[in-house]
Amino acid sequence: MNKTLTNILAIAIAVLAIASSTHAAGFIHPGLLNSKAELDFIKGKIKAGAEPWTSTLNTLKKSSLGNLNWTPRPKAIVDARSNDAGIELDDATAAYTHALLWYFTDDERYARKSVEILNAWSAQLTDHVSDDRQKERAAGWCC
């Protein structure tokens, strides 16, 4: 597993740990992967220069997923029997990475890149196909 992915997973685990302590509050929109409180906690740690948050942010900035030159590769139909699902997952991960980088840095360029990636896919994607229902569900999670 590469170092960038390891660091992203480390942040995800930290966020999930925080989420489990705040879950009793109930559903709060958008209710996706992270709450504002979780993101604010991490942003505060970064602002204070605390580790591992600061070095992980720097790793994300330097990663291909956080590169402002990322070019989305949308498909009209994602065939999970091919590499299409991997391409979709890469773009979804890049969009999420850019959204996190925007929130943690207040750099609007990351927000624009995340929107660009999502808009590219929403303008093209019409279907997911596969012989494997689990792969279809995984592919569907990306969009």
JSON list of C-alpha atoms in Angstrom, two decimals:
[
{"chain": "A", "resi": 1, "resn": "MET", "atom": "CA", "xyz": [0.00, 0.00, 0.00]},
{"chain": "A", "resi": 2, "resn": "ASN", "atom": "CA", "xyz": [1.49, 3.35, -0.96]},
{"chain": "A", "resi": 3, "resn": "LYS", "atom": "CA", "xyz": [2.20, 6.02, 1.63]},
{"chain": "A", "resi": 4, "resn": "THR", "atom": "CA", "xyz": [-0.47, 8.43, 0.35]},
{"chain": "A", "resi": 5, "resn": "LEU", "atom": "CA", "xyz": [-3.19, 5.82, 0.60]},
{"chain": "A", "resi": 6, "resn": "THR", "atom": "CA", "xyz": [-1.95, 4.85, 4.06]},
{"chain": "A", "resi": 7, "resn": "ASN", "atom": "CA", "xyz": [-2.18, 8.48, 5.17]},
{"chain": "A", "resi": 8, "resn": "ILE", "atom": "CA", "xyz": [-5.65, 8.91, 3.67]},
{"chain": "A", "resi": 9, "resn": "LEU", "atom": "CA", "xyz": [-6.76, 5.79, 5.51]},
{"chain": "A", "resi": 10, "resn": "ALA", "atom": "CA", "xyz": [-5.21, 7.10, 8.73]},
{"chain": "A", "resi": 11, "resn": "ILE", "atom": "CA", "xyz": [-7.25, 10.30, 8.42]},
{"chain": "A", "resi": 12, "resn": "ALA", "atom": "CA", "xyz": [-10.38, 8.29, 7.62]},
{"chain": "A", "resi": 13, "resn": "ILE", "atom": "CA", "xyz": [-9.86, 6.13, 10.71]},
{"chain": "A", "resi": 14, "resn": "ALA", "atom": "CA", "xyz": [-9.35, 9.23, 12.87]},
{"chain": "A", "resi": 15, "resn": "VAL", "atom": "CA", "xyz": [-12.50, 10.78, 11.44]},
{"chain": "A", "resi": 16, "resn": "LEU", "atom": "CA", "xyz": [-14.47, 7.58, 12.04]},
{"chain": "A", "resi": 17, "resn": "ALA", "atom": "CA", "xyz": [-13.25, 7.48, 15.63]},
{"chain": "A", "resi": 18, "resn": "ILE", "atom": "CA", "xyz": [-14.48, 11.03, 16.12]},
{"chain": "A", "resi": 19, "resn": "ALA", "atom": "CA", "xyz": [-17.72, 10.20, 14.31]},
{"chain": "A", "resi": 20, "resn": "SER", "atom": "CA", "xyz": [-18.48, 7.32, 16.63]},
{"chain": "A", "resi": 21, "resn": "SER", "atom": "CA", "xyz": [-18.36, 9.70, 19.57]},
{"chain": "A", "resi": 22, "resn": "THR", "atom": "CA", "xyz": [-20.70, 12.21, 17.88]},
{"chain": "A", "resi": 23, "resn": "HIS", "atom": "CA", "xyz": [-23.07, 9.72, 16.20]},
{"chain": "A", "resi": 24, "resn": "ALA", "atom": "CA", "xyz": [-25.55, 9.83, 19.08]},
{"chain": "A", "resi": 25, "resn": "ALA", "atom": "CA", "xyz": [-26.53, 13.34, 17.97]},
{"chain": "A", "resi": 26, "resn": "GLY", "atom": "CA", "xyz": [-28.45, 11.81, 15.06]},
{"chain": "A", "resi": 27, "resn": "PHE", "atom": "CA", "xyz": [-28.43, 12.53, 11.36]},
{"chain": "A", "resi": 28, "resn": "ILE", "atom": "CA", "xyz": [-27.22, 15.98, 10.35]},
{"chain": "A", "resi": 29, "resn": "HIS", "atom": "CA", "xyz": [-27.16, 16.88, 6.66]},
{"chain": "A", "resi": 30, "resn": "PRO", "atom": "CA", "xyz": [-25.19, 16.19, 4.57]},
{"chain": "A", "resi": 31, "resn": "GLY", "atom": "CA", "xyz": [-24.49, 13.12, 6.71]},
{"chain": "A", "resi": 32, "resn": "LEU", "atom": "CA", "xyz": [-21.95, 11.69, 4.30]},
{"chain": "A", "resi": 33, "resn": "LEU", "atom": "CA", "xyz": [-18.42, 10.74, 5.25]},
{"chain": "A", "resi": 34, "resn": "ASN", "atom": "CA", "xyz": [-17.61, 13.59, 7.59]},
{"chain": "A", "resi": 35, "resn": "SER", "atom": "CA", "xyz": [-19.47, 16.03, 9.79]},
{"chain": "A", "resi": 36, "resn": "LYS", "atom": "CA", "xyz": [-18.52, 19.69, 10.08]},
{"chain": "A", "resi": 37, "resn": "ALA", "atom": "CA", "xyz": [-17.40, 19.05, 13.66]},
{"chain": "A", "resi": 38, "resn": "GLU", "atom": "CA", "xyz": [-15.03, 16.32, 12.49]},
{"chain": "A", "resi": 39, "resn": "LEU", "atom": "CA", "xyz": [-13.61, 18.49, 9.74]},
{"chain": "A", "resi": 40, "resn": "ASP", "atom": "CA", "xyz": [-13.24, 21.43, 12.12]},
{"chain": "A", "resi": 41, "resn": "PHE", "atom": "CA", "xyz": [-11.39, 19.21, 14.62]},
{"chain": "A", "resi": 42, "resn": "ILE", "atom": "CA", "xyz": [-8.88, 18.19, 11.95]},
{"chain": "A", "resi": 43, "resn": "LYS", "atom": "CA", "xyz": [-8.59, 21.76, 10.61]},
{"chain": "A", "resi": 44, "resn": "GLY", "atom": "CA", "xyz": [-7.80, 22.97, 14.14]},
{"chain": "A", "resi": 45, "resn": "LYS", "atom": "CA", "xyz": [-5.09, 20.33, 14.51]},
{"chain": "A", "resi": 46, "resn": "ILE", "atom": "CA", "xyz": [-3.57, 21.40, 11.18]},
{"chain": "A", "resi": 47, "resn": "LYS", "atom": "CA", "xyz": [-3.73, 25.08, 12.14]},
{"chain": "A", "resi": 48, "resn": "ALA", "atom": "CA", "xyz": [-1.90, 24.23, 15.37]},
{"chain": "A", "resi": 49, "resn": "GLY", "atom": "CA", "xyz": [0.75, 22.29, 13.43]},
{"chain": "A", "resi": 50, "resn": "ALA", "atom": "CA", "xyz": [-0.14, 19.07, 15.25]},
{"chain": "A", "resi": 51, "resn": "GLU", "atom": "CA", "xyz": [0.97, 15.69, 13.96]},
{"chain": "A", "resi": 52, "resn": "PRO", "atom": "CA", "xyz": [0.07, 13.51, 12.13]},
{"chain": "A", "resi": 53, "resn": "TRP", "atom": "CA", "xyz": [-2.50, 15.93, 10.70]},
{"chain": "A", "resi": 54, "resn": "THR", "atom": "CA", "xyz": [-0.07, 18.52, 9.34]},
{"chain": "A", "resi": 55, "resn": "SER", "atom": "CA", "xyz": [2.27, 16.06, 7.61]},
{"chain": "A", "resi": 56, "resn": "THR", "atom": "CA", "xyz": [-0.71, 14.15, 6.22]},
{"chain": "A", "resi": 57, "resn": "LEU", "atom": "CA", "xyz": [-2.12, 17.37, 4.76]},
{"chain": "A", "resi": 58, "resn": "ASN", "atom": "CA", "xyz": [1.24, 18.04, 3.11]},
{"chain": "A", "resi": 59, "resn": "THR", "atom": "CA", "xyz": [1.29, 14.48, 1.76]},
{"chain": "A", "resi": 60, "resn": "LEU", "atom": "CA", "xyz": [-2.19, 14.96, 0.28]},
{"chain": "A", "resi": 61, "resn": "LYS", "atom": "CA", "xyz": [-1.11, 18.23, -1.35]},
{"chain": "A", "resi": 62, "resn": "LYS", "atom": "CA", "xyz": [1.86, 16.47, -2.97]},
{"chain": "A", "resi": 63, "resn": "SER", "atom": "CA", "xyz": [-0.10, 13.39, -4.05]},
{"chain": "A", "resi": 64, "resn": "SER", "atom": "CA", "xyz": [-1.44, 12.84, -7.55]},
{"chain": "A", "resi": 65, "resn": "LEU", "atom": "CA", "xyz": [-4.95, 12.82, -6.04]},
{"chain": "A", "resi": 66, "resn": "GLY", "atom": "CA", "xyz": [-4.44, 16.32, -4.67]},
{"chain": "A", "resi": 67, "resn": "ASN", "atom": "CA", "xyz": [-2.75, 17.70, -7.76]},
{"chain": "A", "resi": 68, "resn": "LEU", "atom": "CA", "xyz": [-4.57, 20.72, -9.18]},
{"chain": "A", "resi": 69, "resn": "ASN", "atom": "CA", "xyz": [-3.71, 19.44, -12.66]},
{"chain": "A", "resi": 70, "resn": "TRP", "atom": "CA", "xyz": [-5.81, 16.28, -12.13]},
{"chain": "A", "resi": 71, "resn": "THR", "atom": "CA", "xyz": [-7.77, 15.50, -15.27]},
{"chain": "A", "resi": 72, "resn": "PRO", "atom": "CA", "xyz": [-11.04, 13.60, -14.82]},
{"chain": "A", "resi": 73, "resn": "ARG", "atom": "CA", "xyz": [-11.71, 10.67, -17.16]},
{"chain": "A", "resi": 74, "resn": "PRO", "atom": "CA", "xyz": [-15.50, 10.31, -17.11]},
{"chain": "A", "resi": 75, "resn": "LYS", "atom": "CA", "xyz": [-17.29, 7.44, -18.82]},
{"chain": "A", "resi": 76, "resn": "ALA", "atom": "CA", "xyz": [-20.87, 7.27, -20.02]},
{"chain": "A", "resi": 77, "resn": "ILE", "atom": "CA", "xyz": [-21.13, 3.64, -18.94]},
{"chain": "A", "resi": 78, "resn": "VAL", "atom": "CA", "xyz": [-18.91, 2.18, -16.23]},
{"chain": "A", "resi": 79, "resn": "ASP", "atom": "CA", "xyz": [-18.29, -1.48, -16.88]},
{"chain": "A", "resi": 80, "resn": "ALA", "atom": "CA", "xyz": [-17.07, -2.98, -13.61]},
{"chain": "A", "resi": 81, "resn": "ARG", "atom": "CA", "xyz": [-15.68, -5.96, -15.57]},
{"chain": "A", "resi": 82, "resn": "SER", "atom": "CA", "xyz": [-13.06, -3.62, -17.01]},
{"chain": "A", "resi": 83, "resn": "ASN", "atom": "CA", "xyz": [-10.84, -0.90, -15.57]},
{"chain": "A", "resi": 84, "resn": "ASP", "atom": "CA", "xyz": [-13.72, 1.61, -15.79]},
{"chain": "A", "resi": 85, "resn": "ALA", "atom": "CA", "xyz": [-14.60, 1.21, -12.11]},
{"chain": "A", "resi": 86, "resn": "GLY", "atom": "CA", "xyz": [-10.98, 1.86, -11.15]},
{"chain": "A", "resi": 87, "resn": "ILE", "atom": "CA", "xyz": [-10.97, 5.03, -13.24]},
{"chain": "A", "resi": 88, "resn": "GLU", "atom": "CA", "xyz": [-14.22, 6.11, -11.61]},
{"chain": "A", "resi": 89, "resn": "LEU", "atom": "CA", "xyz": [-12.86, 5.36, -8.14]},
{"chain": "A", "resi": 90, "resn": "ASP", "atom": "CA", "xyz": [-9.68, 7.35, -8.85]},
{"chain": "A", "resi": 91, "resn": "ASP", "atom": "CA", "xyz": [-11.72, 10.37, -9.95]},
{"chain": "A", "resi": 92, "resn": "ALA", "atom": "CA", "xyz": [-14.07, 10.04, -6.97]},
{"chain": "A", "resi": 93, "resn": "THR", "atom": "CA", "xyz": [-11.09, 9.85, -4.61]},
{"chain": "A", "resi": 94, "resn": "ALA", "atom": "CA", "xyz": [-9.47, 12.85, -6.29]},
{"chain": "A", "resi": 95, "resn": "ALA", "atom": "CA", "xyz": [-12.71, 14.86, -5.95]},
{"chain": "A", "resi": 96, "resn": "TYR", "atom": "CA", "xyz": [-12.93, 13.96, -2.26]},
{"chain": "A", "resi": 97, "resn": "THR", "atom": "CA", "xyz": [-9.24, 14.74, -1.72]},
{"chain": "A", "resi": 98, "resn": "HIS", "atom": "CA", "xyz": [-9.64, 18.16, -3.34]},
{"chain": "A", "resi": 99, "resn": "ALA", "atom": "CA", "xyz": [-12.74, 18.87, -1.25]},
{"chain": "A", "resi": 100, "resn": "LEU", "atom": "CA", "xyz": [-10.80, 18.04, 1.92]},
{"chain": "A", "resi": 101, "resn": "LEU", "atom": "CA", "xyz": [-7.84, 20.15, 0.80]},
{"chain": "A", "resi": 102, "resn": "TRP", "atom": "CA", "xyz": [-10.18, 23.08, 0.14]},
{"chain": "A", "resi": 103, "resn": "TYR", "atom": "CA", "xyz": [-11.72, 22.80, 3.59]},
{"chain": "A", "resi": 104, "resn": "PHE", "atom": "CA", "xyz": [-8.42, 22.45, 5.40]},
{"chain": "A", "resi": 105, "resn": "THR", "atom": "CA", "xyz": [-6.55, 25.17, 3.45]},
{"chain": "A", "resi": 106, "resn": "ASP", "atom": "CA", "xyz": [-9.34, 27.60, 2.44]},
{"chain": "A", "resi": 107, "resn": "ASP", "atom": "CA", "xyz": [-7.79, 27.54, -1.05]},
{"chain": "A", "resi": 108, "resn": "GLU", "atom": "CA", "xyz": [-10.68, 27.92, -3.50]},
{"chain": "A", "resi": 109, "resn": "ARG", "atom": "CA", "xyz": [-8.67, 26.26, -6.29]},
{"chain": "A", "resi": 110, "resn": "TYR", "atom": "CA", "xyz": [-9.21, 22.90, -4.58]},
{"chain": "A", "resi": 111, "resn": "ALA", "atom": "CA", "xyz": [-12.97, 23.49, -4.39]},
{"chain": "A", "resi": 112, "resn": "ARG", "atom": "CA", "xyz": [-13.08, 24.37, -8.09]},
{"chain": "A", "resi": 113, "resn": "LYS", "atom": "CA", "xyz": [-11.11, 21.23, -8.98]},
{"chain": "A", "resi": 114, "resn": "SER", "atom": "CA", "xyz": [-13.44, 19.02, -6.94]},
{"chain": "A", "resi": 115, "resn": "VAL", "atom": "CA", "xyz": [-16.48, 20.54, -8.65]},
{"chain": "A", "resi": 116, "resn": "GLU", "atom": "CA", "xyz": [-14.80, 20.16, -12.06]},
{"chain": "A", "resi": 117, "resn": "ILE", "atom": "CA", "xyz": [-14.28, 16.43, -11.47]},
{"chain": "A", "resi": 118, "resn": "LEU", "atom": "CA", "xyz": [-17.83, 15.86, -10.24]},
{"chain": "A", "resi": 119, "resn": "ASN", "atom": "CA", "xyz": [-19.34, 17.92, -13.06]},
{"chain": "A", "resi": 120, "resn": "ALA", "atom": "CA", "xyz": [-17.34, 15.98, -15.65]},
{"chain": "A", "resi": 121, "resn": "TRP", "atom": "CA", "xyz": [-18.83, 12.72, -14.40]},
{"chain": "A", "resi": 122, "resn": "SER", "atom": "CA", "xyz": [-22.36, 14.05, -13.95]},
{"chain": "A", "resi": 123, "resn": "ALA", "atom": "CA", "xyz": [-22.36, 15.28, -17.55]},
{"chain": "A", "resi": 124, "resn": "GLN", "atom": "CA", "xyz": [-21.38, 11.84, -18.91]},
{"chain": "A", "resi": 125, "resn": "LEU", "atom": "CA", "xyz": [-22.37, 8.99, -16.60]},
{"chain": "A", "resi": 126, "resn": "THR", "atom": "CA", "xyz": [-25.57, 7.14, -17.50]},
{"chain": "A", "resi": 127, "resn": "ASP", "atom": "CA", "xyz": [-25.11, 3.58, -16.20]},
{"chain": "A", "resi": 128, "resn": "HIS", "atom": "CA", "xyz": [-23.04, 0.96, -14.39]},
{"chain": "A", "resi": 129, "resn": "VAL", "atom": "CA", "xyz": [-22.87, -2.60, -15.69]},
{"chain": "A", "resi": 130, "resn": "SER", "atom": "CA", "xyz": [-21.38, -5.76, -14.24]},
{"chain": "A", "resi": 131, "resn": "ASP", "atom": "CA", "xyz": [-21.97, -9.46, -13.74]},
{"chain": "A", "resi": 132, "resn": "ASP", "atom": "CA", "xyz": [-21.10, -8.94, -10.08]},
{"chain": "A", "resi": 133, "resn": "ARG", "atom": "CA", "xyz": [-23.66, -7.07, -7.95]},
{"chain": "A", "resi": 134, "resn": "GLN", "atom": "CA", "xyz": [-21.03, -6.22, -5.31]},
{"chain": "A", "resi": 135, "resn": "LYS", "atom": "CA", "xyz": [-18.85, -4.53, -7.94]},
{"chain": "A", "resi": 136, "resn": "GLU", "atom": "CA", "xyz": [-21.89, -2.60, -9.17]},
{"chain": "A", "resi": 137, "resn": "ARG", "atom": "CA", "xyz": [-22.59, -1.37, -5.65]},
{"chain": "A", "resi": 138, "resn": "ALA", "atom": "CA", "xyz": [-18.95, -0.38, -5.18]},
{"chain": "A", "resi": 139, "resn": "ALA", "atom": "CA", "xyz": [-18.94, 1.45, -8.51]},
{"chain": "A", "resi": 140, "resn": "GLY", "atom": "CA", "xyz": [-22.18, 3.21, -7.60]},
{"chain": "A", "resi": 141, "resn": "TRP", "atom": "CA", "xyz": [-20.66, 4.45, -4.35]},
{"chain": "A", "resi": 142, "resn": "CYS", "atom": "CA", "xyz": [-18.12, 6.45, -6.36]},
{"chain": "A", "resi": 143, "resn": "CYS", "atom": "CA", "xyz": [-20.62, 8.67, -8.06]}
]
